[in-house]
């Protein structure tokens, strides 16, 4: 009788330790996801800010300046529910303006244009990487949260189910190729 109780106690402790380890792992994934989301937000804000600076610098023609400024402004002011759409529209506006390599050359030849074009190219290049890091963290957290043990024992607590950030983040080829 005593040996059976000891084995039951050992089994319960082992299960408890395993569940505690799994909950800690899930918590670390949520922290990683939050850090990746903050990094993506910073990169998106940087891209929109650099785009607005370039649009108001007078280096671009008026039509391109208006298109870029409005798209960047909309991306910066978008509510969380509309953020993916607004950021995708900014990506599309950047591709539309900088699809022609001559436009990139015109920006680079203007006073201060070389630095502005380089800064924009760096900002545009970093957004897909930051989004990929976030979506990788979201995928790992989702895979763990789908396990039965996590659902049955409610190891995720009240944390919302992680959602990936889906947007069009294709950089303008002429801008990135010229700056590489």
PDB file of C-alpha atoms in Angstrom, residues 14 22 24 28 32 40 44 48 52-53 66 72 74 77 86 89-90 105 107 120 126 152 164 177:
ATOM      1  CA  UNK A  14       6.416  14.200 -12.621  1.00  0.00           C
ATOM      2  CA  UNK A  22       5.294  23.351 -20.719  1.00  0.00           C
ATOM      3  CA  UNK A  24       6.979  28.109 -18.841  1.00  0.00           C
ATOM      4  CA  UNK A  28       8.599  32.291 -23.100  1.00  0.00           C
ATOM      5  CA  UNK A  32       9.256  36.253 -27.706  1.00  0.00           C
ATOM      6  CA  UNK A  40       7.896  44.896 -36.244  1.00  0.00           C
ATOM      7  CA  UNK A  44       6.900  49.764 -39.729  1.00  0.00           C
ATOM      8  CA  UNK A  48       6.450  55.219 -42.645  1.00  0.00           C
ATOM      9  CA  UNK A  52       6.969  60.824 -45.080  1.00  0.00           C
ATOM     10  CA  UNK A  53      10.302  62.632 -44.809  1.00  0.00           C
ATOM     11  CA  UNK A  66       1.244  63.060 -52.438  1.00  0.00           C
ATOM     12  CA  UNK A  72       2.571  56.696 -45.031  1.00  0.00           C
ATOM     13  CA  UNK A  74      -2.559  56.269 -43.310  1.00  0.00           C
ATOM     14  CA  UNK A  77      -2.616  56.475 -38.130  1.00  0.00           C
ATOM     15  CA  UNK A  86      -2.662  50.227 -44.484  1.00  0.00           C
ATOM     16  CA  UNK A  89      -1.035  49.957 -49.276  1.00  0.00           C
ATOM     17  CA  UNK A  90       2.171  51.737 -48.271  1.00  0.00           C
ATOM     18  CA  UNK A 105      18.405  57.921 -59.688  1.00  0.00           C
ATOM     19  CA  UNK A 107      16.176  60.923 -55.826  1.00  0.00           C
ATOM     20  CA  UNK A 120      14.437  54.248 -47.143  1.00  0.00           C
ATOM     21  CA  UNK A 126      14.030  45.373 -42.556  1.00  0.00           C
ATOM     22  CA  UNK A 152      -7.051  20.546 -21.188  1.00  0.00           C
ATOM     23  CA  UNK A 164       0.163  36.309 -37.625  1.00  0.00           C
ATOM     24  CA  UNK A 177      18.733  46.755 -56.168  1.00  0.00           C
TER      25      UNK A 177
END
